[in-house]
mmCIF file of C-alpha atoms in Angstrom:
data_model
loop_
_atom_site.group_PDB
_atom_site.id
_atom_site.type_symbol
_atom_site.label_atom_id
_atom_site.label_comp_id
_atom_site.label_asym_id
_atom_site.label_seq_id
_atom_site.Cartn_x
_atom_site.Cartn_y
_atom_site.Cartn_z
ATOM 1 C CA MET A 1 1.541 -18.311 9.759
ATOM 2 C CA ALA A 2 -1.801 -19.994 10.293
ATOM 3 C CA GLY A 3 -4.885 -17.832 10.305
ATOM 4 C CA GLN A 4 -3.187 -14.890 8.632
ATOM 5 C CA GLY A 5 -3.967 -15.655 5.026
ATOM 6 C CA THR A 6 -5.320 -12.853 2.854
ATOM 7 C CA PRO A 7 -5.690 -12.466 -0.902
ATOM 8 C CA ALA A 8 -2.348 -10.590 -0.821
ATOM 9 C CA THR A 9 -0.478 -13.386 0.962
ATOM 10 C CA ALA A 10 -2.169 -15.989 -1.257
ATOM 11 C CA LEU A 11 -0.946 -14.132 -4.360
ATOM 12 C CA LEU A 12 2.614 -14.047 -3.024
ATOM 13 C CA ALA A 13 2.521 -17.746 -2.171
ATOM 14 C CA LYS A 14 1.062 -18.670 -5.568
ATOM 15 C CA ARG A 15 3.748 -16.691 -7.391
ATOM 16 C CA LYS A 16 6.467 -17.998 -5.025
ATOM 17 C CA ILE A 17 7.571 -14.459 -4.158
ATOM 18 C CA ALA A 18 9.900 -14.122 -1.161
ATOM 19 C CA HIS A 19 8.156 -12.228 1.619
ATOM 20 C CA ARG A 20 7.632 -12.134 5.359
ATOM 21 C CA THR A 21 4.536 -11.304 7.347
ATOM 22 C CA HIS A 22 4.718 -9.134 10.432
ATOM 23 C CA PRO A 23 1.793 -8.936 12.879
ATOM 24 C CA TYR A 24 1.391 -5.785 14.978
ATOM 25 C CA THR A 25 -1.097 -4.185 17.318
ATOM 26 C CA VAL A 26 -2.043 -0.530 16.771
ATOM 27 C CA ASP A 27 -5.405 1.177 17.270
ATOM 28 C CA PRO A 28 -6.695 1.727 13.692
ATOM 29 C CA ASP A 29 -8.200 5.062 14.725
ATOM 30 C CA ALA A 30 -4.970 6.382 16.263
ATOM 31 C CA ALA A 31 -3.509 9.589 14.898
ATOM 32 C CA ASN A 32 -0.360 9.002 12.836
ATOM 33 C CA TYR A 33 -1.269 5.329 12.379
ATOM 34 C CA GLY A 34 1.563 4.613 9.917
ATOM 35 C CA ALA A 35 4.280 5.894 12.235
ATOM 36 C CA LEU A 36 2.828 3.793 15.051
ATOM 37 C CA VAL A 37 2.885 0.710 12.815
ATOM 38 C CA ALA A 38 6.551 1.360 11.989
ATOM 39 C CA ALA A 39 7.347 1.767 15.696
ATOM 40 C CA ALA A 40 5.461 -1.447 16.547
ATOM 41 C CA LEU A 41 7.486 -3.296 13.893
ATOM 42 C CA GLY A 42 10.745 -1.663 14.962
ATOM 43 C CA VAL A 43 11.573 -0.431 11.453
ATOM 44 C CA PRO A 44 12.313 3.040 10.081
ATOM 45 C CA PRO A 45 9.005 4.676 9.081
ATOM 46 C CA GLU A 46 10.310 5.565 5.613
ATOM 47 C CA ARG A 47 10.259 1.805 4.820
ATOM 48 C CA VAL A 48 6.562 1.462 5.698
ATOM 49 C CA PHE A 49 4.166 2.356 2.882
ATOM 50 C CA LYS A 50 0.445 3.106 2.915
ATOM 51 C CA SER A 51 -1.898 2.253 0.061
ATOM 52 C CA LEU A 52 -4.291 5.077 -0.768
ATOM 53 C CA VAL A 53 -7.153 4.552 -3.187
ATOM 54 C CA THR A 54 -7.680 7.664 -5.264
ATOM 55 C CA GLU A 55 -9.666 8.828 -8.252
ATOM 56 C CA VAL A 56 -7.706 10.291 -11.139
ATOM 57 C CA ASP A 57 -10.032 11.874 -13.688
ATOM 58 C CA GLY A 58 -12.766 9.575 -12.346
ATOM 59 C CA ALA A 59 -10.737 6.327 -12.543
ATOM 60 C CA LEU A 60 -9.708 4.517 -9.373
ATOM 61 C CA THR A 61 -5.941 4.407 -8.893
ATOM 62 C CA VAL A 62 -3.800 3.187 -5.985
ATOM 63 C CA ALA A 63 -0.987 5.397 -4.693
ATOM 64 C CA VAL A 64 1.576 3.650 -2.490
ATOM 65 C CA VAL A 65 3.492 6.218 -0.449
ATOM 66 C CA PRO A 66 5.677 6.180 2.663
ATOM 67 C CA VAL A 67 3.890 6.804 5.945
ATOM 68 C CA THR A 68 6.401 9.612 6.570
ATOM 69 C CA GLY A 69 4.865 11.787 3.849
ATOM 70 C CA GLU A 70 1.604 12.955 2.390
ATOM 71 C CA LEU A 71 0.366 12.104 -1.086
ATOM 72 C CA ASP A 72 0.924 14.883 -3.623
ATOM 73 C CA LEU A 73 -2.273 14.574 -5.651
ATOM 74 C CA LYS A 74 -0.938 16.704 -8.523
ATOM 75 C CA ALA A 75 2.137 14.475 -8.808
ATOM 76 C CA LEU A 76 -0.096 11.386 -8.860
ATOM 77 C CA ALA A 77 -2.289 12.816 -11.613
ATOM 78 C CA ALA A 78 0.797 13.695 -13.659
ATOM 79 C CA ALA A 79 2.274 10.211 -13.129
ATOM 80 C CA VAL A 80 -0.731 8.576 -14.786
ATOM 81 C CA GLY A 81 -1.312 11.240 -17.423
ATOM 82 C CA GLY A 82 -4.345 12.694 -15.693
ATOM 83 C CA LYS A 83 -5.407 16.203 -14.782
ATOM 84 C CA ARG A 84 -7.095 15.909 -11.397
ATOM 85 C CA ALA A 85 -6.718 13.494 -8.499
ATOM 86 C CA ALA A 86 -8.570 13.171 -5.204
ATOM 87 C CA LEU A 87 -8.833 10.561 -2.480
ATOM 88 C CA ALA A 88 -11.583 8.062 -3.263
ATOM 89 C CA ASP A 89 -14.625 7.631 -1.082
ATOM 90 C CA ARG A 90 -13.913 5.091 1.658
ATOM 91 C CA VAL A 91 -16.856 2.826 0.765
ATOM 92 C CA LEU A 92 -15.881 2.866 -2.917
ATOM 93 C CA ALA A 93 -12.243 2.078 -2.032
ATOM 94 C CA GLU A 94 -13.258 -0.818 0.216
ATOM 95 C CA ARG A 95 -15.686 -2.210 -2.355
ATOM 96 C CA ALA A 96 -13.159 -2.050 -5.213
ATOM 97 C CA THR A 97 -10.260 -3.566 -3.266
ATOM 98 C CA GLY A 98 -12.091 -6.020 -1.028
ATOM 99 C CA TYR A 99 -10.159 -4.675 1.952
ATOM 100 C CA VAL A 100 -11.086 -2.362 4.836
ATOM 101 C CA ARG A 101 -9.511 1.031 5.584
ATOM 102 C CA GLY A 102 -6.296 0.513 7.489
ATOM 103 C CA GLY A 103 -5.842 -2.843 5.771
ATOM 104 C CA ILE A 104 -5.885 -1.998 2.068
ATOM 105 C CA SER A 105 -3.066 -3.830 0.346
ATOM 106 C CA PRO A 106 -1.723 -2.976 -3.091
ATOM 107 C CA LEU A 107 -1.713 -6.751 -3.712
ATOM 108 C CA GLY A 108 -4.580 -9.186 -4.213
ATOM 109 C CA GLN A 109 -7.287 -6.597 -4.680
ATOM 110 C CA ARG A 110 -10.769 -7.666 -5.746
ATOM 111 C CA LYS A 111 -10.443 -5.438 -8.812
ATOM 112 C CA ARG A 112 -6.851 -4.868 -9.901
ATOM 113 C CA LEU A 113 -6.394 -1.110 -9.972
ATOM 114 C CA PRO A 114 -3.667 0.909 -11.685
ATOM 115 C CA THR A 115 -0.908 1.461 -9.121
ATOM 116 C CA VAL A 116 1.798 4.083 -8.662
ATOM 117 C CA LEU A 117 4.577 3.439 -6.152
ATOM 118 C CA ASP A 118 6.553 6.299 -4.676
ATOM 119 C CA ALA A 119 10.054 6.105 -6.126
ATOM 120 C CA SER A 120 11.614 6.227 -2.654
ATOM 121 C CA ALA A 121 10.672 2.547 -2.240
ATOM 122 C CA LEU A 122 13.418 1.662 -4.690
ATOM 123 C CA ASP A 123 16.014 2.924 -2.186
ATOM 124 C CA PHE A 124 15.397 -0.092 0.073
ATOM 125 C CA VAL A 125 16.104 -3.819 -0.163
ATOM 126 C CA THR A 126 12.641 -4.492 1.293
ATOM 127 C CA VAL A 127 9.591 -2.381 2.116
ATOM 128 C CA TYR A 128 6.477 -2.950 4.206
ATOM 129 C CA VAL A 129 2.902 -2.734 2.919
ATOM 130 C CA SER A 130 -0.403 -3.903 4.300
ATOM 131 C CA ALA A 131 -0.975 -7.628 3.967
ATOM 132 C CA GLY A 132 -4.679 -7.045 3.463
ATOM 133 C CA ARG A 133 -5.962 -6.716 6.993
ATOM 134 C CA ARG A 134 -5.372 -4.501 9.970
ATOM 135 C CA GLY A 135 -2.622 -5.809 12.182
ATOM 136 C CA LEU A 136 -0.558 -7.514 9.481
ATOM 137 C CA GLN A 137 2.183 -6.119 7.246
ATOM 138 C CA LEU A 138 4.057 -7.726 4.358
ATOM 139 C CA GLU A 139 7.763 -7.244 3.849
ATOM 140 C CA LEU A 140 8.927 -7.741 0.278
ATOM 141 C CA ALA A 141 11.344 -6.389 -2.302
ATOM 142 C CA PRO A 142 10.091 -3.235 -4.020
ATOM 143 C CA ALA A 143 10.893 -4.768 -7.418
ATOM 144 C CA ASP A 144 8.486 -7.630 -6.616
ATOM 145 C CA LEU A 145 5.811 -5.124 -5.565
ATOM 146 C CA VAL A 146 6.252 -3.284 -8.869
ATOM 147 C CA ALA A 147 6.113 -6.507 -10.879
ATOM 148 C CA LEU A 148 3.030 -7.902 -9.118
ATOM 149 C CA THR A 149 1.021 -4.686 -9.369
ATOM 150 C CA ASP A 150 2.350 -3.492 -12.737
ATOM 151 C CA ALA A 151 3.107 -0.277 -10.882
ATOM 152 C CA ARG A 152 4.632 2.847 -12.278
ATOM 153 C CA THR A 153 7.111 4.598 -10.030
ATOM 154 C CA ALA A 154 7.151 8.356 -9.485
ATOM 155 C CA SER A 155 7.857 10.887 -6.763
ATOM 156 C CA LEU A 156 4.428 11.053 -5.117
ATOM 157 C CA ALA A 157 5.027 12.012 -1.506
ATOM 158 C CA THR A 158 5.699 15.323 0.111
ATOM 159 C CA ARG A 159 8.112 14.824 2.955
#
């Protein structure tokens, strides 16, 4: 779709990865933003994933978890062989990824960060992640998401 290109969609096009884009309108400051995005798209919220930039033992790491759960920081640290994890500072996350909060995609980041995808994504034929800007989601196969990000999979979300 014209005017919706992002580094994430450009990467998918370049690699010829099957995907669909889905525009939506949700207030980025709304409580329970992820659930509202799922409702706007008309899909089950467990198929919509948020990308959270974290620091594990001081190294930036992306955790991709369903919007229906919260990130288990201890599980994330264990998944990457670290001891301590915390959410990264918003400015640092935006600077490293090249995206703004509410639009951080696991794909096409300015600096490719280690990524861990919640294992529940593998239960679906396709999942939804940010396309790299607020108001636009990507739908793609979880196996393609893993391949493009070199992601590890682990149980990361509390439900």
